[in-house]
CSV table of C-alpha atoms in Angstrom, one decimal:
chain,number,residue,atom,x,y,z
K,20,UNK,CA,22.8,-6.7,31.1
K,21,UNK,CA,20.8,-7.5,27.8
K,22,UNK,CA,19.3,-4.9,25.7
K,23,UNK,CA,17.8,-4.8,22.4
K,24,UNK,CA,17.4,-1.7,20.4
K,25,UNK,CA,15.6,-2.2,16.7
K,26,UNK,CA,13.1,-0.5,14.8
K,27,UNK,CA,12.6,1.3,11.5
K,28,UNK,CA,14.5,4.9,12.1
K,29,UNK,CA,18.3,4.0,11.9
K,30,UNK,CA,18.8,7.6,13.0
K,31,UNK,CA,17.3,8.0,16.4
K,32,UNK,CA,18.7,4.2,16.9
K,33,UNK,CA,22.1,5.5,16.1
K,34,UNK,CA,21.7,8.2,18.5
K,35,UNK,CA,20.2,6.2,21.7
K,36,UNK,CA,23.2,3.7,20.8
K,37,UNK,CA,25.7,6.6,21.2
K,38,UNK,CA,23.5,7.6,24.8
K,39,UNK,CA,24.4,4.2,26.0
K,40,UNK,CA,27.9,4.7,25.2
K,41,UNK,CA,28.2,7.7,26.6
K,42,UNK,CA,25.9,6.5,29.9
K,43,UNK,CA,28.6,3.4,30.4
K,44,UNK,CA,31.0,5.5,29.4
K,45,UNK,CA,32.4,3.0,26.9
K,46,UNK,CA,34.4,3.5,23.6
K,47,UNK,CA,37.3,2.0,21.2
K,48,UNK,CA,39.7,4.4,23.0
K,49,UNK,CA,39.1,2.4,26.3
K,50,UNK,CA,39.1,-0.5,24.8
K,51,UNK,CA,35.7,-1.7,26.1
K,52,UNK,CA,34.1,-1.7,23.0
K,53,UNK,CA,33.5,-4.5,20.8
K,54,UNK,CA,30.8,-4.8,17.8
K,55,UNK,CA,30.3,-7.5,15.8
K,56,UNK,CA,27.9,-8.4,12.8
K,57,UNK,CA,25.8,-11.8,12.9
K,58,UNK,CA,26.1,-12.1,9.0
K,59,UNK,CA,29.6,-11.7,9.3
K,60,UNK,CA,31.3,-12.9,12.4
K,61,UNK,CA,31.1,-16.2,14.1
K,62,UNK,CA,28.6,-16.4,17.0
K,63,UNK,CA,31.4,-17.9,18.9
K,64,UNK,CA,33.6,-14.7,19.1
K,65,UNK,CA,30.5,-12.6,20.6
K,66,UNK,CA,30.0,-15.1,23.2
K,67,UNK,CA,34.0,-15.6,24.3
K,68,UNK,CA,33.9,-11.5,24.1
K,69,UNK,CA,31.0,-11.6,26.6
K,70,UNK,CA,32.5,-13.8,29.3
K,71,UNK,CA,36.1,-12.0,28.9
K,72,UNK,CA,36.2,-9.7,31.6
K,73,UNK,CA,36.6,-5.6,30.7
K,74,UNK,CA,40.6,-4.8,31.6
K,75,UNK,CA,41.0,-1.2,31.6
K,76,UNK,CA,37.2,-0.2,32.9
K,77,UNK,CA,34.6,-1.8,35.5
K,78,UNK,CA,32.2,-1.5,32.1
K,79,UNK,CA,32.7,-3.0,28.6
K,80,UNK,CA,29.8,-3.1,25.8
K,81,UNK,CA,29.6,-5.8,23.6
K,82,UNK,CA,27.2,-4.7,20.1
K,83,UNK,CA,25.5,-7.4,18.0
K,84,UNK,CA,24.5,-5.9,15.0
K,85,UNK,CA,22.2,-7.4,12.1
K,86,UNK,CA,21.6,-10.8,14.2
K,87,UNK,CA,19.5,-12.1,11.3
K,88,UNK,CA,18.9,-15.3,13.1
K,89,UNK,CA,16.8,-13.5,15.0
K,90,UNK,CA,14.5,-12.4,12.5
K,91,UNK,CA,11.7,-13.8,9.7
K,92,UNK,CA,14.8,-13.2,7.2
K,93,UNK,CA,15.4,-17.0,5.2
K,94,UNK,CA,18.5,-17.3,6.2
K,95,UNK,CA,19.6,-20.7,8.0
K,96,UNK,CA,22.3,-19.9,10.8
K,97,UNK,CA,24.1,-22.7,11.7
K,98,UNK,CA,22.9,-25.1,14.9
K,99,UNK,CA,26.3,-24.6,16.8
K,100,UNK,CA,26.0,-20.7,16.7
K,101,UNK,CA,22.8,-20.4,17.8
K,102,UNK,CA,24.2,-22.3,21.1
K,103,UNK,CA,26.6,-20.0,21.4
K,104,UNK,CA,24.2,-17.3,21.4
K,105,UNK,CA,22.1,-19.2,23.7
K,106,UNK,CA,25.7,-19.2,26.1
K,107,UNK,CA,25.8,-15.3,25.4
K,108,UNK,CA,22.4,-15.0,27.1
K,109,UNK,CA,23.1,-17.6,30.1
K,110,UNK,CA,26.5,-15.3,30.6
K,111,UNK,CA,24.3,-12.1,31.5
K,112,UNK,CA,25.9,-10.2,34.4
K,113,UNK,CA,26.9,-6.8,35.8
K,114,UNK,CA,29.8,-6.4,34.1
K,115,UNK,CA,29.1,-6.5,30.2
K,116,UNK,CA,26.4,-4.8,28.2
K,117,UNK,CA,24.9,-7.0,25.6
K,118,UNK,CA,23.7,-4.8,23.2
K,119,UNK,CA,21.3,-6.4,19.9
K,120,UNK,CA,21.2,-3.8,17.3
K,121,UNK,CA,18.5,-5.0,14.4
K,122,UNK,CA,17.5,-2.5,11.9
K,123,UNK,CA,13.9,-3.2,11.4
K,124,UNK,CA,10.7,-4.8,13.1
K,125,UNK,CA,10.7,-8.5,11.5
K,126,UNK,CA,11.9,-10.4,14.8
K,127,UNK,CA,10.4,-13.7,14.4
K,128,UNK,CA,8.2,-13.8,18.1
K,129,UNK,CA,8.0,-17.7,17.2
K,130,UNK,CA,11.4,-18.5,17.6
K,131,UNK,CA,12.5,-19.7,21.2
K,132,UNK,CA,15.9,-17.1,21.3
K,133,UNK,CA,13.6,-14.4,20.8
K,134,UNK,CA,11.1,-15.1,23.4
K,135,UNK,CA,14.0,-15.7,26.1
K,136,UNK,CA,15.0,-12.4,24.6
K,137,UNK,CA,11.2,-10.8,25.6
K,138,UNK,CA,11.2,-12.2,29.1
K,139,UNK,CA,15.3,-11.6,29.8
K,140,UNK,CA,16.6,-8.2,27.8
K,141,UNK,CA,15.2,-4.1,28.0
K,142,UNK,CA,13.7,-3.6,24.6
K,143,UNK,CA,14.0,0.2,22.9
K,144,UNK,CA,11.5,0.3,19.4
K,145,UNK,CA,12.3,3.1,17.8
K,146,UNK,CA,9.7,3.9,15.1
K,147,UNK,CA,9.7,6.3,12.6
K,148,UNK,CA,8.9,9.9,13.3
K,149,UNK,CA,5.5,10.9,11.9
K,150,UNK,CA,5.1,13.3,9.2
K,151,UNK,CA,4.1,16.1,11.9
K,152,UNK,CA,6.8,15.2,14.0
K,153,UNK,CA,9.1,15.5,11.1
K,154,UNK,CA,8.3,19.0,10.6
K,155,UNK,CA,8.8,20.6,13.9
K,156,UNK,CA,11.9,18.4,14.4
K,157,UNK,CA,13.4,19.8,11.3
K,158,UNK,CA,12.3,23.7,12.7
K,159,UNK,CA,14.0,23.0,15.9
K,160,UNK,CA,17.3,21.0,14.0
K,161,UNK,CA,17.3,24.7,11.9
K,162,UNK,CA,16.8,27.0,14.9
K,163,UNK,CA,19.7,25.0,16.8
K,164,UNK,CA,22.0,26.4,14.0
K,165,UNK,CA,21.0,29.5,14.5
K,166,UNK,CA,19.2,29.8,11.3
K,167,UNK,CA,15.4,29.9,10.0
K,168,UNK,CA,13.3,28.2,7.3
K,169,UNK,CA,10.0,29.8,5.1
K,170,UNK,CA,7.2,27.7,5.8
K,171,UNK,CA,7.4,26.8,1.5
K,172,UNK,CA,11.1,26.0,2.1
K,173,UNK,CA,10.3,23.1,4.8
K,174,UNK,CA,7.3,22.0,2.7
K,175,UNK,CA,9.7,21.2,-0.3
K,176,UNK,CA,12.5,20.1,1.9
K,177,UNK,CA,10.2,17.2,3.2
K,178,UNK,CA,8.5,16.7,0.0
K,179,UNK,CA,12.0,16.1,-1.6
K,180,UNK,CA,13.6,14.0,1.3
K,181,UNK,CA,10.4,12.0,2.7
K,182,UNK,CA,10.6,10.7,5.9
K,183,UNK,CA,14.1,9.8,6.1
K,184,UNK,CA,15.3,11.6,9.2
K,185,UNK,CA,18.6,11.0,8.9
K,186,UNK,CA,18.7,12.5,5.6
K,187,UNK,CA,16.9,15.7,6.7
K,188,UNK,CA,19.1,15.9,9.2
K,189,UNK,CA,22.7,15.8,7.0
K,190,UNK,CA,20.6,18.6,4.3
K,191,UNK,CA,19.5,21.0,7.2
K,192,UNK,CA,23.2,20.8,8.2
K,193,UNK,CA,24.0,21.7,4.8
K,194,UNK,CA,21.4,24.4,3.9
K,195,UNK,CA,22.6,26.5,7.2
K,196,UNK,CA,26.4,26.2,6.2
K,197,UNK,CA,24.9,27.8,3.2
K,198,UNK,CA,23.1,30.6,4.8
K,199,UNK,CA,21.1,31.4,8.1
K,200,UNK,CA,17.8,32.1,6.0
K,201,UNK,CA,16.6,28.9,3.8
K,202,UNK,CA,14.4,30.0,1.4
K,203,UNK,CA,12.3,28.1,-1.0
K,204,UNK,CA,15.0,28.7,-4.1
K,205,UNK,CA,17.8,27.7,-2.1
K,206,UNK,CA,16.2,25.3,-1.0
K,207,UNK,CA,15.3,24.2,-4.7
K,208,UNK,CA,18.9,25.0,-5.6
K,209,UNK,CA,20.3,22.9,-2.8
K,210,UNK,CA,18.5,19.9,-2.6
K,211,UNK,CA,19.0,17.2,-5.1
K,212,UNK,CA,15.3,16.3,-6.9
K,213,UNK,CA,14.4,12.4,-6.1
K,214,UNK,CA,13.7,10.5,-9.0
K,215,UNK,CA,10.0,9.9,-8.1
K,216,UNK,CA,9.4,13.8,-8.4
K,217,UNK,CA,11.1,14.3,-11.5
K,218,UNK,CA,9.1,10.7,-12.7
K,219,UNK,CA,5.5,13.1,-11.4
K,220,UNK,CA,6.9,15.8,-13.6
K,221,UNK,CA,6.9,13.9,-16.9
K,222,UNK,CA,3.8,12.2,-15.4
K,223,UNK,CA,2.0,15.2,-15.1
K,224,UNK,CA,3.7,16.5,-18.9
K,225,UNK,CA,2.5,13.3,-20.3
K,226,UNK,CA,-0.9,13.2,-19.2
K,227,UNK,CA,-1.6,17.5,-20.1
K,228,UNK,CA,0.1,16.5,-23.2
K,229,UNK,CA,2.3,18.6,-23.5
K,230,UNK,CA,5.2,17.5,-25.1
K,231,UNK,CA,7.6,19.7,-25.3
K,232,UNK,CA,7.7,19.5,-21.1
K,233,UNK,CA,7.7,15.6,-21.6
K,234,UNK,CA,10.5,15.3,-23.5
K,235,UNK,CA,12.6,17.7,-21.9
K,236,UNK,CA,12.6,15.8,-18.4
K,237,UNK,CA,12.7,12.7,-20.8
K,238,UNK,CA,16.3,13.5,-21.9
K,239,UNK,CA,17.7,15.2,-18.8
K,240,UNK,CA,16.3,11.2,-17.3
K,241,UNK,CA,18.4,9.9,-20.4
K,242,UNK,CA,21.0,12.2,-19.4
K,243,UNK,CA,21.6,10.7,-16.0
K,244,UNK,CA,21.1,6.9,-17.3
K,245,UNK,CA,17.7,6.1,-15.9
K,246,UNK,CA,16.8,2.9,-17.1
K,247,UNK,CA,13.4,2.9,-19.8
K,248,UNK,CA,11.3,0.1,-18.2
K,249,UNK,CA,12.1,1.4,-15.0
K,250,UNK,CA,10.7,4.6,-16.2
K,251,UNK,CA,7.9,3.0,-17.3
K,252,UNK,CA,7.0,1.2,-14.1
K,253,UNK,CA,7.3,4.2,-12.1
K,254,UNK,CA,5.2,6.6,-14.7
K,255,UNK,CA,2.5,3.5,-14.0
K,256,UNK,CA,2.9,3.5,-10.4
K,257,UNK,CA,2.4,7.6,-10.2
K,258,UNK,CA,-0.3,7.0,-12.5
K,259,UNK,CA,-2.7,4.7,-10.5
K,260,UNK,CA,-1.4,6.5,-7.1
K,261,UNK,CA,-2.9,9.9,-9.0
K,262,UNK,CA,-6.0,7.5,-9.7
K,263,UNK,CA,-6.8,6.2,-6.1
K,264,UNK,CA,-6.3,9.8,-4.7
K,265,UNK,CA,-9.0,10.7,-6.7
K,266,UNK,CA,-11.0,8.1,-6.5
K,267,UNK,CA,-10.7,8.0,-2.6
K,268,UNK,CA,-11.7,12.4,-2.8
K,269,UNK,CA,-14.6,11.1,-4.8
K,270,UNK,CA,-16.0,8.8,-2.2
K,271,UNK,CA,-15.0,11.0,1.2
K,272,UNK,CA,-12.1,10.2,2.7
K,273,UNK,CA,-10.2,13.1,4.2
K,274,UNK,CA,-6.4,13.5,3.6
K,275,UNK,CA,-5.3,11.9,7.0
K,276,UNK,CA,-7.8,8.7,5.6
K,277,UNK,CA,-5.9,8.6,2.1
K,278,UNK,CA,-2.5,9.4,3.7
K,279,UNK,CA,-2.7,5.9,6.0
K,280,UNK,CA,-4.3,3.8,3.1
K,281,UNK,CA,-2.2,4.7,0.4
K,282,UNK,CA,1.1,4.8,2.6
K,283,UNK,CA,1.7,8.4,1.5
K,284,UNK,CA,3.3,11.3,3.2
K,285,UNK,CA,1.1,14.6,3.9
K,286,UNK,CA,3.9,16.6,1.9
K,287,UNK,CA,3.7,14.2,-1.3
K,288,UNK,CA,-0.2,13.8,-1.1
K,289,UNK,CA,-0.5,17.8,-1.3
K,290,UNK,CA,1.3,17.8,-4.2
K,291,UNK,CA,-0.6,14.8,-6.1
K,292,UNK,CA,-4.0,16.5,-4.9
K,293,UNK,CA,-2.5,19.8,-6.6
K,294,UNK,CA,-1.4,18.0,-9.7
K,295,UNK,CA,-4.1,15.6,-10.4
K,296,UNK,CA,-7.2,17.8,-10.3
K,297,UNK,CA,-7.4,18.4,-13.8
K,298,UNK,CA,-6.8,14.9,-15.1
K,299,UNK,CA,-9.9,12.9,-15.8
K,300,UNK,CA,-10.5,9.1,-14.1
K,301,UNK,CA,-10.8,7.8,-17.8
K,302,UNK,CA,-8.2,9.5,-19.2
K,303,UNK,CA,-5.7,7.9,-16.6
K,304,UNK,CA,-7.4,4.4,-16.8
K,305,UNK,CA,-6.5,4.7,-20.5
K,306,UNK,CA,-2.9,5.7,-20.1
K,307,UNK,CA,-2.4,2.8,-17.9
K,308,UNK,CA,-3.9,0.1,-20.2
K,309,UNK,CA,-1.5,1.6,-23.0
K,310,UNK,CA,1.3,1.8,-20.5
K,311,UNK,CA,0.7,-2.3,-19.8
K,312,UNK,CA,0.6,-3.3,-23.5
K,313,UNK,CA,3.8,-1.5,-24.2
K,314,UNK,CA,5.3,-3.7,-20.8
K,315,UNK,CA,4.0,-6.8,-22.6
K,316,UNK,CA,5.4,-5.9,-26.2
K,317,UNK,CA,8.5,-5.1,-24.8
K,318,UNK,CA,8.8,-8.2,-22.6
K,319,UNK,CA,7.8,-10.2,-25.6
K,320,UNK,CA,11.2,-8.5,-28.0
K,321,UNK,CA,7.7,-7.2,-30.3
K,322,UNK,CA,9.8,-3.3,-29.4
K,323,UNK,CA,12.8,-1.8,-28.2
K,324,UNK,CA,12.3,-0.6,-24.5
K,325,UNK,CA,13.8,3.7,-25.4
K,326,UNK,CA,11.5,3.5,-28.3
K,327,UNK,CA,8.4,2.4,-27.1
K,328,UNK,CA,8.3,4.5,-24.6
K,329,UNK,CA,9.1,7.3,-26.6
K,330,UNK,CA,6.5,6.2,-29.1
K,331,UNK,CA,3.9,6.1,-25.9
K,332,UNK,CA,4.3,9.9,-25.3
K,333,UNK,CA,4.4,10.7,-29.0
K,334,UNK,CA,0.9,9.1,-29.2
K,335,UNK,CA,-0.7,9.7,-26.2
C-alpha cells in the first residue's frame, strides 16, 4: 500500500502520521519501522527495505520523508535512484506501507513518478487551519487542560504566534502548566514578542514621532543583535503593509477582502487597522522614499548601516 501525505501544516501531518502508526500498529519497538530521508539516504535502501519482508509483525511501514525528486525543487536526483524508486512503486503489496511524507504543496504534476503516484497511491493534503479554525481549536486545546482563556488573551496569543499550529499548540501547553485561567498579562508575560511586532512598535513610534518610544525598542532590538538593514527592510515592509490597508479601506474592501489580498491574518490586520488610523497616506509615502535612499547610500559604503538608520529616526 502507497500513501502520500504532504501539505503545508507539519502539525496535523505529524499527527495523521502517528494515526497510521498506531492503525498498523507499527513502531521502532517492533522493529517494523523504517524512515528514510530522500536528501539524505540512497533510493536504493528504501526500495530493498520495501521488498524485505516484516519479521516480527504481519505489518511493517516504510516512511519516505522530503523525497525532493518529487517536487519543483532544482535539485537533480540521480537517474539510477529514480529507478529504484520506480522499483519501490512496482513492489506495492499487502504487506508494507509505503508512506511519502513531503512537507509542502510543490509536487511537480509534470513529472512521470508523480503522476503514477496520482493514479497508484491514497493522497492526505493537509492545509493549513484557517484563522477561525485556529481560534476555536486553540479554546478546545485550553478546555482539554482543564483550563480557560479571556477572549483578549486568545486574541494576543494568535496575534503573537500567527498561524503556526504547532506553535500554539506547545504555548497553550505552557500557559496551562502556568495556571488554569490565561489572562491577557500572563499571556503578555508568557509569550515571547515576534520580531515583526516589536518592528510595528518602532514603526508606529517612528511614524507619531515620538522618539523617546523609538529609541527605546531601538536599543532593546540592539540589545538582542537584530541586524540594521534587516531592521530597515522590515520597518519598510510594515510601512507599505500599513499603506495598502489603507488604501484598500479607502476604496471598499471589507476585512475578509484585505485579509486574502494582502496574505494577512484577521488577528494582525486588527491591529494594523488600530494602529494605522491616524497616520496620513503621504506621510507614509514619504517615510518610504527616505527609507529607500538610506538602502541605496548604504549599499553604496556613502553611510554606516547603525547610523543611518539612527540618523532616519532623528530626522524624520
Amino acid at each position: 500500500m502507497i500513501i502520500v501525505i504532504y501539505g503545508e501544516e507539519s502539525f496535523l501531518m505529524e499527527q495523521k502520521l502517528q494515526a497510521l502508526k498506531k492503525e498498523y500498529n507499527c513502531n521502532e519497538e517492533n522493529m517494523n519501522l523504517s524512515v528514510y530521508r530522500g536528501d539524505e539516504d540512497s533510493i536504493e535502501i528504501v526500495y530493498e527495505d520495501i521488498i524485505t519482508p516484516p519479521f516480527f509483525s504481519e505489518k511493517k511501514m516504510v516512511i519516505l520523508k522530503n523525497p525532493f525528486f518529487l517536487t519543483t525543487k532544482k535539485i537533480k536526483k540521480d537517474n539510477n535512484e529514480l529507478v529504484f524508486f520506480e522499483k519501490c512503486l512496482d513492489n506495492d503489496n499487502e504487506e508494507t506501507l509505503f508512506v511519502i511524507y513531503n512537507v509542502g504543496k510543490d509536487f511537480d504534476e509534470r513529472k512521470k513518478l508523480v503522476k503514477r503516484l496520482r493514479k497508484e497511491a491514497k493522497f492526505f493534503e493537509i492545509d493549513k487551519v484557517n484563522h477561525y479554525k485556529l481560534s476555536d481549536s486553540t479554546r478546545q486545546a485550553v478546555k482539554r487542560r482543564e483550563a480557560t482563556i479571556d477572549d483578549d488573551a486568545l486574541e494576543l496569543l494568535l496575534s503573537r504566534l500567527g498561524d503556526n499550529l504547532n506553535n500554539v499548540v506547545l504555548e497553550v501547553e505552557k500557559l496551562c502548566l502556568y495556571c488554569k485561567h490565561i489572562t491577557y498579562d500572563v499571556v503578555d508575560k508568557l509569550v515571547s514578542k515576534p520580531l515583526d511586532e516589536n518592528v510595528f512598535a518602532l514603526t508606529s513610534a517612528i511614524l507619531q514621532k515620538d522618539r523617546k518610544k523609538m529609541f527605546s525598542i531601538y536599543h532593546d532590538l540592539m540589545i538582542l543583535n537584530e541586524e540594521p538593514i534587516k531592521l530597515i527592510v522590515l520597518i519598510a515592509g510594515q510601512m507599505r503593509l500599513i499603506y495598502q490597508v489603507k488604501l484598500l479601506d479607502r476604496k471598499g474592501y471589507n476585512d475578509k477582502e484585505i485579509g486574502k489580498f494582502l496574505g494577512v491574518n484577521p488577528y494582525r490586520l486588527k491591529y494594523i487597522r488600530q494602529e494605522g488610523k491616524s497616520f496620513d497616506l503621504n506621510e507614509l509615502l514619504k517615510c518610504l522614499d527616505e527609507l529607500s535612499k538610506l538602502d541605496v547610500q548604504i549599499k553604496t559604503g556613502k553611510i554606516d548601516k547603525k547610523m543611518g538608520l539612527e540618523l532616519f529616526m532623528i530626522r524624520i
